[in-house]
Tab-separated table of C-alpha atoms and ligand atoms in Angstrom:
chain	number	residue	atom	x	y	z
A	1398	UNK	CA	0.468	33.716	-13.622
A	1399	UNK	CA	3.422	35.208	-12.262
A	1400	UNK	CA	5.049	33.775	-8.796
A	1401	UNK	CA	4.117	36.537	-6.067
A	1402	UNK	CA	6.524	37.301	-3.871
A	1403	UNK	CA	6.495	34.984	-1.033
A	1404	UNK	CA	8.341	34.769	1.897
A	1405	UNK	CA	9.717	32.441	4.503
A	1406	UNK	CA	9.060	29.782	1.730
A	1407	UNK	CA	9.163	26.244	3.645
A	1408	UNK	CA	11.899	23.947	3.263
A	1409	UNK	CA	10.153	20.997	3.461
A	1410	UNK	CA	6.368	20.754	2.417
A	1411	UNK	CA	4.802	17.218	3.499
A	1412	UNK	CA	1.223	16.560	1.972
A	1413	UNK	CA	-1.798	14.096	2.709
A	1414	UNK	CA	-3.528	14.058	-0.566
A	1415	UNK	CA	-7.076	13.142	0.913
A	1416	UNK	CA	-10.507	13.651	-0.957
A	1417	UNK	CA	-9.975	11.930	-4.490
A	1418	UNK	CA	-12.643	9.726	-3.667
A	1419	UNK	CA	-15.280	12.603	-2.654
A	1420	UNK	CA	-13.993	14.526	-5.527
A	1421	UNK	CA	-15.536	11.465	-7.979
A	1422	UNK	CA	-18.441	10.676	-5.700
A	1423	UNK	CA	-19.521	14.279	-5.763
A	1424	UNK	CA	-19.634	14.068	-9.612
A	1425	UNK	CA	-21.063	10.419	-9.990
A	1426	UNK	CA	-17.948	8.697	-11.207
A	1427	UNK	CA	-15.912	5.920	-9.463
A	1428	UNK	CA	-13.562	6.625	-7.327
A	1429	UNK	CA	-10.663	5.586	-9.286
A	1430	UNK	CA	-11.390	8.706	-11.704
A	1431	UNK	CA	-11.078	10.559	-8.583
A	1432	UNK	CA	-7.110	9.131	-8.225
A	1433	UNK	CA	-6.883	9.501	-12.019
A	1434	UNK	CA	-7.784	13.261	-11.503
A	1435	UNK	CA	-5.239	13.111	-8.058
A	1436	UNK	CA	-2.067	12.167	-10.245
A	1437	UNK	CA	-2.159	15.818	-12.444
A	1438	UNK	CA	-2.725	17.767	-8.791
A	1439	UNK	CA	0.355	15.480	-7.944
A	1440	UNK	CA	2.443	16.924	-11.265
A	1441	UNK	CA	1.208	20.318	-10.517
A	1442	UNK	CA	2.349	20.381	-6.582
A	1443	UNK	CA	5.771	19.454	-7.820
A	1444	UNK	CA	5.562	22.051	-10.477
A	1445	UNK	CA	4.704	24.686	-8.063
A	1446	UNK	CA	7.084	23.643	-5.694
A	1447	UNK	CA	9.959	24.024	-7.819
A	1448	UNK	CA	8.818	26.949	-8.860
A	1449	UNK	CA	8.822	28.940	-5.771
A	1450	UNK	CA	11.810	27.272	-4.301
A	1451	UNK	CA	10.215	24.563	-1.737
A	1452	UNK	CA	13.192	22.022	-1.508
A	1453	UNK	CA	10.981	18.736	-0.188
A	1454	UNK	CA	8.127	17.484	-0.985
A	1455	UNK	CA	6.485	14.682	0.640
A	1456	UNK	CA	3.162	13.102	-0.810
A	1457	UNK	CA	1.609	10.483	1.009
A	1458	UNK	CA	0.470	8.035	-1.981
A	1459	UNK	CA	-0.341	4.978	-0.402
A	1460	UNK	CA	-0.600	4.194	3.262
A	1461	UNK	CA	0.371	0.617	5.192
A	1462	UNK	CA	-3.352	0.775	6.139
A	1463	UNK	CA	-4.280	1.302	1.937
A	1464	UNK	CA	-4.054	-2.987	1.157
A	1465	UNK	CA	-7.420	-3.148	3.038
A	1466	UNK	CA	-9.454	-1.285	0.443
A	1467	UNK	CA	-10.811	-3.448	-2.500
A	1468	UNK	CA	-8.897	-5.376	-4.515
A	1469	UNK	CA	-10.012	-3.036	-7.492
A	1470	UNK	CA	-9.230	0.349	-6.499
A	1471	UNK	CA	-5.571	-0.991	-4.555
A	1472	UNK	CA	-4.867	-2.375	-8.399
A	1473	UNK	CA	-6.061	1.171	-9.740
A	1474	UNK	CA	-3.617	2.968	-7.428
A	1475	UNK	CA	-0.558	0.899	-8.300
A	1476	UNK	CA	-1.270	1.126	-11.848
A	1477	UNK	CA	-1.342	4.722	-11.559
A	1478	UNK	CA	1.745	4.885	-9.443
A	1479	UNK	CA	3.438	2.505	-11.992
A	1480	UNK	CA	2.394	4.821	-14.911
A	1481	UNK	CA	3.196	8.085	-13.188
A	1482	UNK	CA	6.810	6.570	-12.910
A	1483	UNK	CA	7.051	5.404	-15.981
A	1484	UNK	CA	5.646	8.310	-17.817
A	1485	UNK	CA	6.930	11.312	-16.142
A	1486	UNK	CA	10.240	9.789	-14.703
A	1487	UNK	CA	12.307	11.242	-17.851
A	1488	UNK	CA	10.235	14.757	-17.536
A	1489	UNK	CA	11.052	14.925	-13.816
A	1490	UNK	CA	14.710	13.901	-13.951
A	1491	UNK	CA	14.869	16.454	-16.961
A	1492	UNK	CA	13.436	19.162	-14.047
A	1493	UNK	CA	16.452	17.576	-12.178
A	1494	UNK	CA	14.040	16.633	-9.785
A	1495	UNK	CA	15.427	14.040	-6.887
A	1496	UNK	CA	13.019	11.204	-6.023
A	1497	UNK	CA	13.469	9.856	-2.760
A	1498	UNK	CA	10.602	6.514	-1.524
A	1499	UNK	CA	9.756	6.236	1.618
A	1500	UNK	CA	7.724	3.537	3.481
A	1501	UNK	CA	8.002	-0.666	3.795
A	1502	UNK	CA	9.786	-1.967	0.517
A	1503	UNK	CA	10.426	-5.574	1.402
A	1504	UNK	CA	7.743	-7.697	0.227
A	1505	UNK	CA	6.185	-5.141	-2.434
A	1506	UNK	CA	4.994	-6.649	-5.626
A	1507	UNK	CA	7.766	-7.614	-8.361
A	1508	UNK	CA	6.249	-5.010	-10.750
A	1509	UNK	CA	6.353	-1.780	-8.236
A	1510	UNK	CA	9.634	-2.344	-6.353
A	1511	UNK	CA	11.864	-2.052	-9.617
A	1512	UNK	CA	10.291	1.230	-11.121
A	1513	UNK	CA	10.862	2.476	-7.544
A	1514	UNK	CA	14.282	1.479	-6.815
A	1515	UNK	CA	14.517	2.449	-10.868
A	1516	UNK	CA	13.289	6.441	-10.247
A	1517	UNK	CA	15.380	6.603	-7.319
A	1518	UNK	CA	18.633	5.062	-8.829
A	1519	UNK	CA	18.276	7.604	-12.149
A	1520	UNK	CA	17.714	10.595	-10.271
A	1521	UNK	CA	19.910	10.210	-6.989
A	1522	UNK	CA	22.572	12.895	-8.461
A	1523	UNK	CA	20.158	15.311	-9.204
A	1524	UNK	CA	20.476	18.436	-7.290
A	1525	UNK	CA	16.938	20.188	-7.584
A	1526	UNK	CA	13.647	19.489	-5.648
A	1527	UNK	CA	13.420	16.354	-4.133
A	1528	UNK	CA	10.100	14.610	-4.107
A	1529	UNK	CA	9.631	11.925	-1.543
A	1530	UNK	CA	7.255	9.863	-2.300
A	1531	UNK	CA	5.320	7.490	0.685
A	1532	UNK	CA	4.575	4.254	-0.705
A	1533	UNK	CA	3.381	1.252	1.970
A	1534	UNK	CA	3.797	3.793	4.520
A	1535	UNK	CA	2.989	3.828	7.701
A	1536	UNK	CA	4.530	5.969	10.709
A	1537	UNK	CA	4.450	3.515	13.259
A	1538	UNK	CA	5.961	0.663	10.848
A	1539	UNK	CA	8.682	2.833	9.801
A	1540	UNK	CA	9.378	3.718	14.016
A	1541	UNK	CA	8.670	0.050	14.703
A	1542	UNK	CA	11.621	-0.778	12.277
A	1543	UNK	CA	14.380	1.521	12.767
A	1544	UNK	CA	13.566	0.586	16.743
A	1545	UNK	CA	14.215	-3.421	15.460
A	1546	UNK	CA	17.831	-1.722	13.318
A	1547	UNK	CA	18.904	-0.294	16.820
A	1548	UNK	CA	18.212	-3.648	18.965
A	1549	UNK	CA	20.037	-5.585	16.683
A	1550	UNK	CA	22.558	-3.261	16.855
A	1551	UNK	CA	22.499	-3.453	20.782
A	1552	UNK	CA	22.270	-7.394	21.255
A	1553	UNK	CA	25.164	-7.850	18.687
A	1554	UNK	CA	27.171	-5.288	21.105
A	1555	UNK	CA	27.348	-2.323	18.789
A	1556	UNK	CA	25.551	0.056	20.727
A	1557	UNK	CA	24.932	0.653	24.372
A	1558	UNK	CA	21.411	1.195	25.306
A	1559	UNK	CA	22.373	5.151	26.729
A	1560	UNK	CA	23.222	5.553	22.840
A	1561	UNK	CA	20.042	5.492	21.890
A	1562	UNK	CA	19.563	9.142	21.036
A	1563	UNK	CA	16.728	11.008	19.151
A	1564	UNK	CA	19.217	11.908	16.424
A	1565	UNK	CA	20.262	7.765	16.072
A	1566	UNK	CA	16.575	6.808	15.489
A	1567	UNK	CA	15.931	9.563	13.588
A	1568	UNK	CA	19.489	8.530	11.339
A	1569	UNK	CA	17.440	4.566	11.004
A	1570	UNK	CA	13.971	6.243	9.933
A	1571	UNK	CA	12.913	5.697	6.104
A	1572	UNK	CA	13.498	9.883	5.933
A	1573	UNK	CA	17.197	9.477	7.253
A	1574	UNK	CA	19.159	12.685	5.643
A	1575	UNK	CA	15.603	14.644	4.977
A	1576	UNK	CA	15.006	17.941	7.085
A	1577	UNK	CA	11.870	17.259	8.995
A	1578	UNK	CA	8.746	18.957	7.367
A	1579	UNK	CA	8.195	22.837	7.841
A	1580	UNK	CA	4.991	21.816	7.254
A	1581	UNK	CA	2.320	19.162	6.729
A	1582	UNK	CA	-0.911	19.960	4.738
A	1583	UNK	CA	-3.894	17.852	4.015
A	1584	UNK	CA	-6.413	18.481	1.485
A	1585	UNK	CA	-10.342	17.598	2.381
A	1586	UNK	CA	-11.235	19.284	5.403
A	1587	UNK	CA	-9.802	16.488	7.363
A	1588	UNK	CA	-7.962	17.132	10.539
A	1589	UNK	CA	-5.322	13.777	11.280
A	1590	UNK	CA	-2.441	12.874	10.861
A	1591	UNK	CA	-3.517	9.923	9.573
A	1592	UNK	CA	0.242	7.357	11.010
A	1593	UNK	CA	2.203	10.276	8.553
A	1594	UNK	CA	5.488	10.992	9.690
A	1595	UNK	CA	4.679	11.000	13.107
A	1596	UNK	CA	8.405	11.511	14.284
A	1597	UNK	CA	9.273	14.257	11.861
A	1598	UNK	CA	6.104	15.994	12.483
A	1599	UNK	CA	7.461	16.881	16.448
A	1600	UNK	CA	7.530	20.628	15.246
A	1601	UNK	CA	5.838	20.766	12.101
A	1602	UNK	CA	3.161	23.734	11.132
A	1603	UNK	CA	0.216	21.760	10.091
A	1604	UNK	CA	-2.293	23.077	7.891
A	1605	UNK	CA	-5.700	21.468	6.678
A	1606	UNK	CA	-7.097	23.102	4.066
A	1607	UNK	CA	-10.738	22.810	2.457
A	1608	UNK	CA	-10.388	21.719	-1.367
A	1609	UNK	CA	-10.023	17.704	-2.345
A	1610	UNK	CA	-7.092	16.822	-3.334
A	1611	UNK	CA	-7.983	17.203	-7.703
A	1612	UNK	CA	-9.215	20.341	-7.111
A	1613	UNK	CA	-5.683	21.225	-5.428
A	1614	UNK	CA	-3.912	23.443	-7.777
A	1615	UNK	CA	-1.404	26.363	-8.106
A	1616	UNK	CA	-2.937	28.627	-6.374
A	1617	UNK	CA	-4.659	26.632	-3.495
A	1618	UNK	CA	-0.697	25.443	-2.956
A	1619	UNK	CA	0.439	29.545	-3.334
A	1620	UNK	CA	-2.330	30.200	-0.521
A	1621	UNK	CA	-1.429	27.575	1.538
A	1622	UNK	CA	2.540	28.682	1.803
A	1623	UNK	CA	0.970	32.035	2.738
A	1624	UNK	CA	-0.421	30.973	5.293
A	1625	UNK	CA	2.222	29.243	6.728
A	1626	UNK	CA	4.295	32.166	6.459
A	1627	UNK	CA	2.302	34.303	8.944
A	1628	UNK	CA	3.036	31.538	10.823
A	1629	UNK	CA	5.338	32.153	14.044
A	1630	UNK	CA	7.411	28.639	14.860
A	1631	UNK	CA	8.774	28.384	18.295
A	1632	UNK	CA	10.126	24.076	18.473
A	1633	UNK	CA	9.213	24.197	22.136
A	1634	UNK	CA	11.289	27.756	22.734
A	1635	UNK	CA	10.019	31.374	23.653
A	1636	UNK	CA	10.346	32.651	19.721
A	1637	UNK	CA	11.999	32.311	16.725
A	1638	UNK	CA	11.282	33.244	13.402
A	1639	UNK	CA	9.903	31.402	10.781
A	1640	UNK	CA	12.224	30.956	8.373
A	1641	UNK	CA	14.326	29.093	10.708
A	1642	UNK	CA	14.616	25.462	8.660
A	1643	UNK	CA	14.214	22.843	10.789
A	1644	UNK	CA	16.915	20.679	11.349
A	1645	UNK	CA	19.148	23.666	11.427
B	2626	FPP	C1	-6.852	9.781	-0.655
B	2626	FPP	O1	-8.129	9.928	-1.223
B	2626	FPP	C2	-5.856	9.479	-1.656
B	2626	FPP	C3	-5.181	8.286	-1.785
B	2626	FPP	C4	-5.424	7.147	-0.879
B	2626	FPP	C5	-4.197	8.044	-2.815
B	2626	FPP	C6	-3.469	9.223	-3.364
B	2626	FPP	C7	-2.902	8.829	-4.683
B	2626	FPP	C8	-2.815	9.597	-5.797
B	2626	FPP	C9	-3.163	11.031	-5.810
B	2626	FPP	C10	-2.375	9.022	-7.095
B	2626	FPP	C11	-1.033	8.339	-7.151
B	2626	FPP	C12	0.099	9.059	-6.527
B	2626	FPP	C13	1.254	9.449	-7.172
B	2626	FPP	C14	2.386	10.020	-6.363
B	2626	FPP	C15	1.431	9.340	-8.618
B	2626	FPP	P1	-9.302	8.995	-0.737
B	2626	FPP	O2	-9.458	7.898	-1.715
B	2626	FPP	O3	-9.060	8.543	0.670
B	2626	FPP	O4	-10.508	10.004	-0.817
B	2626	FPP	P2	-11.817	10.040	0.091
B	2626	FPP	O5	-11.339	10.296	1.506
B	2626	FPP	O6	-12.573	11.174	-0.469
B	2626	FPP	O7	-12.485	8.722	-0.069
């Protein structure tokens, strides 16, 4: 299928990839076929994002809150994070894709920090899409420690206190250098946030759409960025007109 024309296509597309579970559930299988099933929706959202021009995409993979599901399905999701990376890091940097990790990396395990560091250090000159992937992410962690960067920076005498300005915390924040999201979808019927980029979300459309997240394809993600387009953004003004980017 041909890419219809769309318009005010969003800079920055931020997604909570919810329902894998209810997806397998629904058809008797475990749960972990439902994230097996989650990782080609994941290939296919950055395939369609490319496609029509979207220049971020955020996917929430794996929460701060995640390490308190069991032991079985954690070690499914980091296999499959591990194998996505290792299987489709050549394809993506080939689709000069940029792959950007956001979320706690001190203290991950000694066979996920390398493959991330790895994606990220092969692909940082590439000038396409960049796909930001949240791994041991939390909101309030990552607030919680760019708030810690700026207090050292304050007792050591670096800073004043007054200094402390939206844009400095926002410059100490995991997404440092990334636009905040047009717009943040979740998949499932769901309606949070869920502690997902709850700084960068100030102005954000959000959107929460009906399918699980393996049933999310092409043209669930086509429909979606309509949507958003009829959209009218204001960031706390009279009117403006949605294809202002944020951070502009
Ligand atoms: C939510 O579904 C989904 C997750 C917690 C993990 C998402 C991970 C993937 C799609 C695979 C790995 C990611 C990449 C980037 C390769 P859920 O288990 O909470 O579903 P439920 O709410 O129906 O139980």
């Amino acid at each position: 299928m041909s890419i219809p024309p769309l318009s005010n296509v969003p800079t920055h597309v931020a997604i909570i990839m919810d329902g894998n579970g209810r997806w397998a559930n629904k058809r008797g299988l475990p749960r972990t076929m439902g994230h097996r099933k989650g990782v080609e929706a994941v290939r296919e959202a950055v395939r369609t994002a490319g496609e029509v021009g979207v220049r971020y995409l955020t996917l929430f993979a794996f929460s701060s809150e995640n390490w308190t599901r069991p032991e079985d399905e954690i070690s499914d999701l980091m296999g499959l994070l591990k194998a996505f990376i290792r299987r489709d890091l050549a394809d993506l940097h080939r689709q000069n894709v940029r792959i950007r990790v956001i979320g706690d990396k001190t203290n991950l395990r000694s066979d996920i920090l390398p493959l991330l560091l790895e994606a990220e250090e092969t692909t940082r000159n590439n000038s396409g899409i960049t796909l930001v992937i949240a791994f041991n992410y939390g909101a309030r962690d990552e607030m919680a420690r760019a708030m810690r960067s700026l207090a050292v920076d304050v007792k050591e005498g670096r800073m004043l206190p007054e200094q402390i300005t939206p844009e400095r915390i926002a410059s100490r924040l995991d997404t440092a250098g990334i636009p905040d999201p047009d717009l943040v979808l979740r998949t499932s019927g769901e309606e949070r946030l869920s502690n997902f980029l709850l700084w960068q979300a100030a102005y954000s459309e959000l959107l929460f759409v009906p399918e699980l997240w393996p049933d999310f394809n092409r043209d669930s993600f086509l429909a979606a960025l309509e949507r958003y387009a009829t959209r009218e953004r204001r960031f706390g003004g009279l009117s403006k007109p949605a294809t202002l980017a944020v951070g502009s």
